[in-house]
Coordinates of C-alpha atoms in Angstrom, one line a residue:
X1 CA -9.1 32.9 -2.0
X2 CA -5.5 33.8 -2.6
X3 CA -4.3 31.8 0.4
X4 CA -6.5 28.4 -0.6
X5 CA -4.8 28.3 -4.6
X6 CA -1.3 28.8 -3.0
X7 CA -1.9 26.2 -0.8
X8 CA -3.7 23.8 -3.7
X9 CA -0.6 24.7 -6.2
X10 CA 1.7 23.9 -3.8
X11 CA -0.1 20.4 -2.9
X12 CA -0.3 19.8 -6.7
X13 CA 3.3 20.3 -7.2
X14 CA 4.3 17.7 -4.4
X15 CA 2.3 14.8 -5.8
X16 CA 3.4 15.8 -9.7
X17 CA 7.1 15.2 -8.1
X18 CA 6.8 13.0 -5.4
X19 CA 3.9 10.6 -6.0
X20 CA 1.3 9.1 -3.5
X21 CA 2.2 6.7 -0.6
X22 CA -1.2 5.0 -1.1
X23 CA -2.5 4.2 -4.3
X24 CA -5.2 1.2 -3.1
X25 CA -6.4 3.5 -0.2
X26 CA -9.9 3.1 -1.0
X27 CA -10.7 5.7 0.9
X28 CA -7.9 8.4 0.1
X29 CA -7.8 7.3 -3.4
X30 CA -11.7 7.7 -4.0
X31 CA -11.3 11.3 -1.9
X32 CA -8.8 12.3 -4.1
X33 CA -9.7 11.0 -7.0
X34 CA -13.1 13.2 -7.0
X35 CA -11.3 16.0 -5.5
X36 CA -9.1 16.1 -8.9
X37 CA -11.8 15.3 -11.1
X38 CA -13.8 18.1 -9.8
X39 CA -10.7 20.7 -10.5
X40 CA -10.4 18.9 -13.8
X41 CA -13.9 19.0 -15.0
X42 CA -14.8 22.4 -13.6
X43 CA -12.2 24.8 -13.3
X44 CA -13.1 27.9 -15.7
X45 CA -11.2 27.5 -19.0
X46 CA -11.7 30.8 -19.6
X47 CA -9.7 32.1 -16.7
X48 CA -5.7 31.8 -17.4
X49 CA -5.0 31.1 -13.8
X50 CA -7.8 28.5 -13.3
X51 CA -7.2 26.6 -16.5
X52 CA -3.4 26.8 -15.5
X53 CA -4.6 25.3 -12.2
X54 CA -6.6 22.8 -14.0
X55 CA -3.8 21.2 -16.6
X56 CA -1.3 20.7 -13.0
X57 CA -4.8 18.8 -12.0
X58 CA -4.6 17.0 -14.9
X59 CA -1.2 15.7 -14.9
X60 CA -1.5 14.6 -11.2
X61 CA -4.5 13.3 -12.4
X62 CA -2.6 11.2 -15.1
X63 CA -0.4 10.2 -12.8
X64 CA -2.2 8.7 -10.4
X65 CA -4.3 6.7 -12.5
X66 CA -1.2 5.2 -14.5
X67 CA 0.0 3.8 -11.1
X68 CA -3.0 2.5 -10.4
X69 CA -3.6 0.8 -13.9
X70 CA 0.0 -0.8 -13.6
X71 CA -1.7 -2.1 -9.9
X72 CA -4.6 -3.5 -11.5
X73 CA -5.5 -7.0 -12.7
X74 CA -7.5 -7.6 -15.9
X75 CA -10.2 -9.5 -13.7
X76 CA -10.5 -5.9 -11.8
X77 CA -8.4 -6.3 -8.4
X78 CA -6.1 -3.9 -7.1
X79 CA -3.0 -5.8 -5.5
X80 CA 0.8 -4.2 -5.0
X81 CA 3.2 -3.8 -2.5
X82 CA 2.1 -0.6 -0.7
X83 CA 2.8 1.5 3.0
X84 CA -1.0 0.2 3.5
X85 CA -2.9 -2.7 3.4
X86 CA -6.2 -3.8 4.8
X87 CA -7.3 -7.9 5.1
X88 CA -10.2 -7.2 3.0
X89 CA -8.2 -5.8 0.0
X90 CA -6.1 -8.8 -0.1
X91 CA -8.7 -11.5 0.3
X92 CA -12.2 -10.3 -0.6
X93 CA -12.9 -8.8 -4.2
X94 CA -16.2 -9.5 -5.2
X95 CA -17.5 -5.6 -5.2
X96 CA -21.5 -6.3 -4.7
X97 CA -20.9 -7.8 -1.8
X98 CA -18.0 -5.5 -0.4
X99 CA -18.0 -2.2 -2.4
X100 CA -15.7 -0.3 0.8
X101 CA -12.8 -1.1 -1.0
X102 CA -9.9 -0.4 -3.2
X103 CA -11.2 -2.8 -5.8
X104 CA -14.6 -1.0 -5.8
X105 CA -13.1 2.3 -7.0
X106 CA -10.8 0.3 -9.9
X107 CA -13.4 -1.4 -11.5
X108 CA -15.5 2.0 -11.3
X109 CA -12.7 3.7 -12.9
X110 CA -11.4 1.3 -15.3
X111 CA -15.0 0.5 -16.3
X112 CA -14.0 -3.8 -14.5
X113 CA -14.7 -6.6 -14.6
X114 CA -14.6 -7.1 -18.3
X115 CA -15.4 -10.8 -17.8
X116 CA -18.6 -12.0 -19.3
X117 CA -19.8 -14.1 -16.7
X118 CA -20.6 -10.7 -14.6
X119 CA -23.8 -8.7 -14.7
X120 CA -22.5 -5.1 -15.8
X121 CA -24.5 -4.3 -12.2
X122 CA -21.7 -5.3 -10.4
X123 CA -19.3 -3.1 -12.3
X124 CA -18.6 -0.3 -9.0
X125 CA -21.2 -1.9 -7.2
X126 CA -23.0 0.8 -4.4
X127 CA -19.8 2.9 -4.8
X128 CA -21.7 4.2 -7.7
X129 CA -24.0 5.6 -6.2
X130 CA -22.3 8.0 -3.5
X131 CA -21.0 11.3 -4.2
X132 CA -18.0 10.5 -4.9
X133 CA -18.8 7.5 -7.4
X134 CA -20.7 9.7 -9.4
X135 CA -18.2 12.1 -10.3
X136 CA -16.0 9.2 -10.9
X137 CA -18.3 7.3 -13.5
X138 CA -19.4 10.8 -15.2
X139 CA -16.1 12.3 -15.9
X140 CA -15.4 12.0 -19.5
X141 CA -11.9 12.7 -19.0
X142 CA -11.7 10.2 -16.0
X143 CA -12.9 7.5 -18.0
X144 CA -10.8 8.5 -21.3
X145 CA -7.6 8.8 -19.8
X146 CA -8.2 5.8 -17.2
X147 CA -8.9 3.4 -20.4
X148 CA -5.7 4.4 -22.3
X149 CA -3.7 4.2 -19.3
X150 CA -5.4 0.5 -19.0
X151 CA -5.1 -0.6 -22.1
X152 CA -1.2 0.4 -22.7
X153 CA -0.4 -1.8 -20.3
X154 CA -2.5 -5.1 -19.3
X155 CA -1.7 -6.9 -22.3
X156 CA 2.0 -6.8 -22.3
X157 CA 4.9 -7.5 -20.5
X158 CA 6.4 -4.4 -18.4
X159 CA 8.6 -3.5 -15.7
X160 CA 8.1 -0.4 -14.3
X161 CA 10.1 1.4 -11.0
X162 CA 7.2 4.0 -9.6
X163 CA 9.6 6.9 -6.6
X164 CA 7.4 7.9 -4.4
X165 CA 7.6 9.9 -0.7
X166 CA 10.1 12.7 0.4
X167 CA 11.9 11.5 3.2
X168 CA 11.9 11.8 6.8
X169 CA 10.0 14.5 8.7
X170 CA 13.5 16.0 10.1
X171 CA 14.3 16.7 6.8
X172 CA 12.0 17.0 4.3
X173 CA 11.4 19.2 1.1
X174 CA 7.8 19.5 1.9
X175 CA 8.9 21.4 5.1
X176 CA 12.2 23.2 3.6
X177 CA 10.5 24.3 0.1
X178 CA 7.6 25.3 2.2
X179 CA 6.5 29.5 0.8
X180 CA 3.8 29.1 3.3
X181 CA 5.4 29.7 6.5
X182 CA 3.5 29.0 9.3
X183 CA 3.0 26.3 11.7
X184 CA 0.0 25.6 10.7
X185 CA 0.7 25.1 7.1
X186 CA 3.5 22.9 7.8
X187 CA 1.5 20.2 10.3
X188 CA -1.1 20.0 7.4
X189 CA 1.7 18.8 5.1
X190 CA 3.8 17.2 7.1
X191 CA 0.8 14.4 8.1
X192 CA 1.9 12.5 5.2
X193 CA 4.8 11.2 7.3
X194 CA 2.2 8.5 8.8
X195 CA 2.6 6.9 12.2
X196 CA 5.8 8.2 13.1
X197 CA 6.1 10.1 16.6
X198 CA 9.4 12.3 15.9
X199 CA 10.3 14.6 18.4
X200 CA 9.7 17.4 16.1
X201 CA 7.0 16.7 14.5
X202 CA 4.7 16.0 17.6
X203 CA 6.0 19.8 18.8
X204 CA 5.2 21.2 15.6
X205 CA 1.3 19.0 15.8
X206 CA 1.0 20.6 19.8
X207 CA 1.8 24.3 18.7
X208 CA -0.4 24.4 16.4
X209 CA -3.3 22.4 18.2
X210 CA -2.4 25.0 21.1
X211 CA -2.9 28.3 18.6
X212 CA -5.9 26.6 16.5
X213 CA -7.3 25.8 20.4
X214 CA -8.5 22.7 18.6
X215 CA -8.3 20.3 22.1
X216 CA -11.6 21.1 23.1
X217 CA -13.0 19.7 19.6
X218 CA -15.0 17.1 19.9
X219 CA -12.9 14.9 16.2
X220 CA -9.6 15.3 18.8
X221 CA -11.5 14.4 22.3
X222 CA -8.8 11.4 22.5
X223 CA -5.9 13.4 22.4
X224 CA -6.8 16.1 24.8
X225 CA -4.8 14.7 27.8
X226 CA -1.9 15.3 25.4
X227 CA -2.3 18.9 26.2
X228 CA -2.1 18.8 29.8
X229 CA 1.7 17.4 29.5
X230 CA 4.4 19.0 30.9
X231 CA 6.7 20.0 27.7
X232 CA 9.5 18.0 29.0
X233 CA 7.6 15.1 29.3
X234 CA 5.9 15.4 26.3
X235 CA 9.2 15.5 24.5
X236 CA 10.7 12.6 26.3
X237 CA 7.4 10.7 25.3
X238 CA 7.9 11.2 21.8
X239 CA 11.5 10.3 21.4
X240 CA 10.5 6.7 23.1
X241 CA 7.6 6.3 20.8
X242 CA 10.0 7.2 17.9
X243 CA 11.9 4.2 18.6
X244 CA 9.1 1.7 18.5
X245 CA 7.1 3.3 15.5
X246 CA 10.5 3.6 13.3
X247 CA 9.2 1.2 10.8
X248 CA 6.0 2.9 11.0
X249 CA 6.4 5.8 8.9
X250 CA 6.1 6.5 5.4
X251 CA 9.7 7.6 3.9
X252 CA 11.1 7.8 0.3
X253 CA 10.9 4.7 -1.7
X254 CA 10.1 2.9 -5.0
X255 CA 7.7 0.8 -5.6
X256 CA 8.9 -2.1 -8.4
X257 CA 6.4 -4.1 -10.6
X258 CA 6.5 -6.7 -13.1
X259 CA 3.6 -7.3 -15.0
X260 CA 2.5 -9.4 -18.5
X261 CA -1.2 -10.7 -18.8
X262 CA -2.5 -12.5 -15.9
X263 CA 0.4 -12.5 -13.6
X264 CA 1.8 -9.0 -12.0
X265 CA 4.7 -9.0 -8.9
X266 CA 5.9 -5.9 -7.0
X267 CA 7.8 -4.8 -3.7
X268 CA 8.3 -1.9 -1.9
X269 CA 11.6 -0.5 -1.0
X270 CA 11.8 2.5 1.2
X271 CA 14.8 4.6 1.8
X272 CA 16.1 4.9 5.4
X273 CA 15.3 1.2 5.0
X274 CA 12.6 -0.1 8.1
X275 CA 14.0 -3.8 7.4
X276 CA 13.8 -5.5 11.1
X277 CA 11.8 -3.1 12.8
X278 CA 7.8 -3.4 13.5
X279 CA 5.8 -2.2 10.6
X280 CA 1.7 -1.2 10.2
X281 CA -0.1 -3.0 7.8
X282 CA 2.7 -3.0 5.7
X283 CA 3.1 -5.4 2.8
X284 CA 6.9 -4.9 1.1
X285 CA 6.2 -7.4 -1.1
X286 CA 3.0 -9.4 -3.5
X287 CA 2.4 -10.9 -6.2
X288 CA -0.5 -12.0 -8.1
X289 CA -1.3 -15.2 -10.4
X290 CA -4.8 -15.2 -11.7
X291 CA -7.4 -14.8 -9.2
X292 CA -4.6 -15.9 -6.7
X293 CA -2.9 -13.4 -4.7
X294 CA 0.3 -14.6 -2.9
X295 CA 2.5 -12.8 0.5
X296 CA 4.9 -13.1 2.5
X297 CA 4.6 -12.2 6.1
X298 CA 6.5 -12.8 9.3
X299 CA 4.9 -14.1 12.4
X300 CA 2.9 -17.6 12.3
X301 CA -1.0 -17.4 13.9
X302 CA -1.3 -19.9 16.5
X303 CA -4.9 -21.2 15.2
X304 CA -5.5 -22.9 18.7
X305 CA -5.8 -19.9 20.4
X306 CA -8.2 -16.7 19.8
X307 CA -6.1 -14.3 17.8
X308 CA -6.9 -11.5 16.1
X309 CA -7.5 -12.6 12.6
X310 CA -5.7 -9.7 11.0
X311 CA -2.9 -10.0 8.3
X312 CA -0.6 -8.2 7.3
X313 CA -0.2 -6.2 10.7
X314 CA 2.4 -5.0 13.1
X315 CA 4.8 -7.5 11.5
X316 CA 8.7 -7.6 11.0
X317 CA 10.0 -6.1 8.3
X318 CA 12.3 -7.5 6.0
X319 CA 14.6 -6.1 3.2
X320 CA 13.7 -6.1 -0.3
X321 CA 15.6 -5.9 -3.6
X322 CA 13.9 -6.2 -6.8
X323 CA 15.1 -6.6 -10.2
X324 CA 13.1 -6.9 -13.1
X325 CA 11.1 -10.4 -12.4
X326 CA 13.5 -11.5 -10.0
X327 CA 13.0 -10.7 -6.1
X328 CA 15.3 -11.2 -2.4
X329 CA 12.9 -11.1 0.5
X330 CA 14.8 -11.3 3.8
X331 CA 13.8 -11.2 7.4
X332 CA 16.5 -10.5 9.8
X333 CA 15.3 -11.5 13.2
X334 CA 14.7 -8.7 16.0
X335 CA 14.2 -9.5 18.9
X336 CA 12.0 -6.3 20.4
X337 CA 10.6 -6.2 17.0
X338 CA 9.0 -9.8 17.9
X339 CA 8.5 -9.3 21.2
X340 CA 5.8 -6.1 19.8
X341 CA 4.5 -8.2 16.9
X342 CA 4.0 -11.3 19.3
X343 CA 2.2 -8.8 21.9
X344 CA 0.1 -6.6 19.5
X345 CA -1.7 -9.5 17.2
X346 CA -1.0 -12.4 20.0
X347 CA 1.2 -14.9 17.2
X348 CA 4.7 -16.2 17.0
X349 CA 7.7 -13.8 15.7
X350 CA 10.0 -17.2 15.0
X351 CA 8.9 -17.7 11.8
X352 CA 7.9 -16.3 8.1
X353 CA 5.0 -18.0 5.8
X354 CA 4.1 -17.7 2.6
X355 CA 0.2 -17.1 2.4
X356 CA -2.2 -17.2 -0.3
X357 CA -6.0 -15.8 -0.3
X358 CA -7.9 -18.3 -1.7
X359 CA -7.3 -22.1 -1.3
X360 CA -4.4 -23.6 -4.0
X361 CA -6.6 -26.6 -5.6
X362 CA -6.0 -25.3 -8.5
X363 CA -2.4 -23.9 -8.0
X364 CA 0.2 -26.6 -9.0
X365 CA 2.8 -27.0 -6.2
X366 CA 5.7 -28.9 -6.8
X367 CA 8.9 -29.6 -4.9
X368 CA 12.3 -29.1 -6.7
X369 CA 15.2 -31.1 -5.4
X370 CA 15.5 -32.9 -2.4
X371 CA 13.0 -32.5 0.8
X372 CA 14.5 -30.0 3.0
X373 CA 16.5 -27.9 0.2
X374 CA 13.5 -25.3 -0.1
X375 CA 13.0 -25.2 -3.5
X376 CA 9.6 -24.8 -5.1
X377 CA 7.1 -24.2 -7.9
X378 CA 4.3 -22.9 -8.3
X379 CA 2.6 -23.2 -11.5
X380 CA -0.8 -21.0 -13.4
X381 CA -2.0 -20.9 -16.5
X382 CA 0.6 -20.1 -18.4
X383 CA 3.2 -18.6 -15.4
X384 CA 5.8 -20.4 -12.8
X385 CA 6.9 -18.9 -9.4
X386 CA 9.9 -20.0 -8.5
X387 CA 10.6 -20.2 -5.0
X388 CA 13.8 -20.3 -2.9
X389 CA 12.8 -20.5 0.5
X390 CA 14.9 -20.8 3.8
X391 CA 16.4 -24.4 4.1
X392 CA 13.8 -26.9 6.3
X393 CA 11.1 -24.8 4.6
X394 CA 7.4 -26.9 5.2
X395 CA 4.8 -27.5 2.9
X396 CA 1.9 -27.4 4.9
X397 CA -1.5 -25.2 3.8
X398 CA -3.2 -24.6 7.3
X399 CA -6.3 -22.2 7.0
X400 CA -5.8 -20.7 10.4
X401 CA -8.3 -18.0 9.9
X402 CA -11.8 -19.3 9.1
X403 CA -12.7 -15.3 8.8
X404 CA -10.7 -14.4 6.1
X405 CA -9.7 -17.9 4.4
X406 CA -6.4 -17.2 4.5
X407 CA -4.1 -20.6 3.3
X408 CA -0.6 -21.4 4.5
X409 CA 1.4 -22.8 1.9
X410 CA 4.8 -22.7 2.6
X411 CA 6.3 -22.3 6.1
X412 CA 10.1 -21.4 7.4
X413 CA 10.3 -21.5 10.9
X414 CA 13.2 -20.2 13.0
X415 CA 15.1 -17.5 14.9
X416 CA 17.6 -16.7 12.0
X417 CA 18.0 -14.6 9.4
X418 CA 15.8 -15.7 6.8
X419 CA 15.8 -15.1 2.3
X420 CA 13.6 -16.0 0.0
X421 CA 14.5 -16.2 -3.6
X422 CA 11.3 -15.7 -5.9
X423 CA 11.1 -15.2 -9.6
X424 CA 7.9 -15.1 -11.8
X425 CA 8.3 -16.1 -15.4
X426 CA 6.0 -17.4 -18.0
X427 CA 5.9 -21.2 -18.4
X428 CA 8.0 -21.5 -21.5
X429 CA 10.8 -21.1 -19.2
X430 CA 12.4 -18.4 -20.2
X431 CA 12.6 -14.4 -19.1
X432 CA 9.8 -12.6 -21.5
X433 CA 11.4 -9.5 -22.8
X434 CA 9.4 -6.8 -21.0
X435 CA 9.4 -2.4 -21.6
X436 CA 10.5 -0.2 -19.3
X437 CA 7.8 1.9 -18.5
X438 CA 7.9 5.1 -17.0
X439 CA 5.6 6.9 -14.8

């Protein structure tokens, strides 16, 4: 009805402006992916408000699948900086045997691997064969738009700055540009402020629980002794939980990526800035050479003891300025921020490694200067990492995970303030001229 395409217009008009918070979601990407594709390919051309309903489909559409092409590697994974990451999407990316991830829906939307040494059956795996995968691989205009975007970009050098978000929940456009007026409308756009508990917005998430008398529903069964809490309480609750979930929400950022064939790096910067306070499976900064995908992340996993083999979880988080193919990673030590990470995943807070997902044998790391000064190389076919790491930096790969094979290769260890200094260039040892591209 009337209500649902005001409500489907207005949806479509934040993402045209403000972007999605997570691109290699592979389940919100693969939802919303189909959800477009289904506007796209069968909204009636014939009726002026559907077909001016489909063409803001397509353009969200478009833009999606450009950020995701820029995210993608030519051998078919999905790797960048993002609000959301899962162990599995940075360590496991052979589809057949894994297709519940991001890298599933970009090689079924891209049409990946193009390598020859894989059986075309491999190419979206089982994800083909769900609902969702089959409007994927049949769309015509899915698979036309998704191979320009692709191929305008993999084979040359690029830098591209991709805004995403709308701020915080206290004040945001999605709430003050909102022509649908009712609580109810504003909780179901305000939940792309993530794990954030702000006094408001839990008040706002009660009411309309309360008037929807959704408590008793069996999908919100967890939640139901929320209800029974005195107001005051309830309130008080939610302004102690703001404090610890700060870093937790997802805010306005940027997301900045380098890219030329073979090698891509990106960060995430989000403005108010969460640098120092405990994040969620945040990863503010990656980059990728060759198969090879390479992290930073604060907190060192004590392998002796039974940890929960997770990465990328409930760490610090640092601040991160990119520029081009240069990048400043640096931790500034928190105390209560540690004290959470070292509670929640059962590791150290004193210290920030650099990790890699697959073992380096064939990654050639060199030390530059003296021993102690922190200054490395790492060298790929063709690219060189330069890294700049905290004085007293160690070169020690440790797999302390046998789980997820997960390789220490550099290791800074201490209570201070920490920066790492990392450029990727190609070997010849210069900056390769790269395009601004714009999203």
């Amino acid at each position: 009805g009337g209500r649902s395409r005001e409500r489907l217009r207005y949806w479509l008009g934040l993402k045209r402006v403000h972007g999605f918070y997570e691109i290699n979601s592979p389940v919100y990407s693969t939802l919303t992916l189909t959800a477009l594709v289904n506007l796209v390919d069968f909204l009636d051309p014939d009726s002026q408000v559907e077909e001016e309903l489909r063409g803001e489909a397509a353009a969200v559409m478009a833009r999606l699948l450009r950020t995701m092409a820029l995210a993608t590697m030519e051998d078919g994974k999905l790797v960048c900086a993002t609000t959301r990451v899962f162990d599995r999407d940075l360590t496991n990316f052979h589809v057949a045997r894994s297709p519940r991830t991001i890298h599933a829906v970009a090689w079924l939307v891209f049409g990946l691997p193009r390598s020859p040494d894989l059986p075309d059956s491999c190419r979206g795996a089982r994800l083909s064969r769900t609902v969702q995968g089959v409007s994927l691989a049949s769309s015509k205009w899915v698979r036309e738009r998704a191979d320009q975007s692709a191929a305008s970009i993999w084979q040359r050098y690029s830098n591209s700055v991709v805004p995403f978000g709308h701020g915080s929940v206290e004040a945001s456009p999605v709430v003050d540009g909102l022509s649908l007026s009712d609580d109810v409308d504003q909780v179901m756009f305000n939940f792309s402020a993530g794990l954030f508990f702000p006094p408001k917005l839990v008040k706002q998430h009660t009411r309309s629980m309360d008037q929807l008398k959704l408590w008793s529903h069996s999908h919100f069964s967890h939640l139901r002794m929320i209800s029974y809490m005195p107001s005051f309480f309830l309130k008080t609750t939610a302004k102690a939980l703001s404090a610890v979930t700060k870093g937790q929400q997802y805010s306005q950022g940027e997301l900045v990526i380098y890219r030329g064939p073979g090698a891509c790096m990106s960060s995430l910067t989000e403005t108010p800035h969460t640098a120092g306070h405990l994040g969620f499976q945040k990863l503010p900064w990656v980059v990728c050479l060759g198969p090879h995908v390479l992290w930073l992340e604060s907190g060192v996993h004590d392998a002796d003891k039974r940890a929960k083999p997770a990465i990328c979880r409930d760490a610090y988080l640092p601040m991160v300025v990119q520029r081009k193919n240069e990048a400043v990673v640096e931790y500034e030590y928190n105390s209560s921020a540690s004290f959470f990470h070292s509670r929640l995943t059962n590791s150290s807070g004193e210290g920030v490694q650099l990790l890699s997902s697959t073992p380096y044998r064939d990654l050639d790391l060199k030390q530059i200067g003296q021993p102690g000064e922190g200054k490395f190389q790492l060298l790929y076919l063709g690219w060189v990492l330069d890294i700049e790491a905290p004085s007293g930096t160690e070169q020690s790969p440790v797999e302390y995970t046998k789980r997820t094979g997960v390789f220490r290769l550099l290791l800074a260890k201490t209570r201070n303030s920490q920066r790492w200094c990392i450029t990727l260039k190609p070997s010849g040892g210069t900056y390769e001229k790269a395009c601004d591209t714009a999203i």
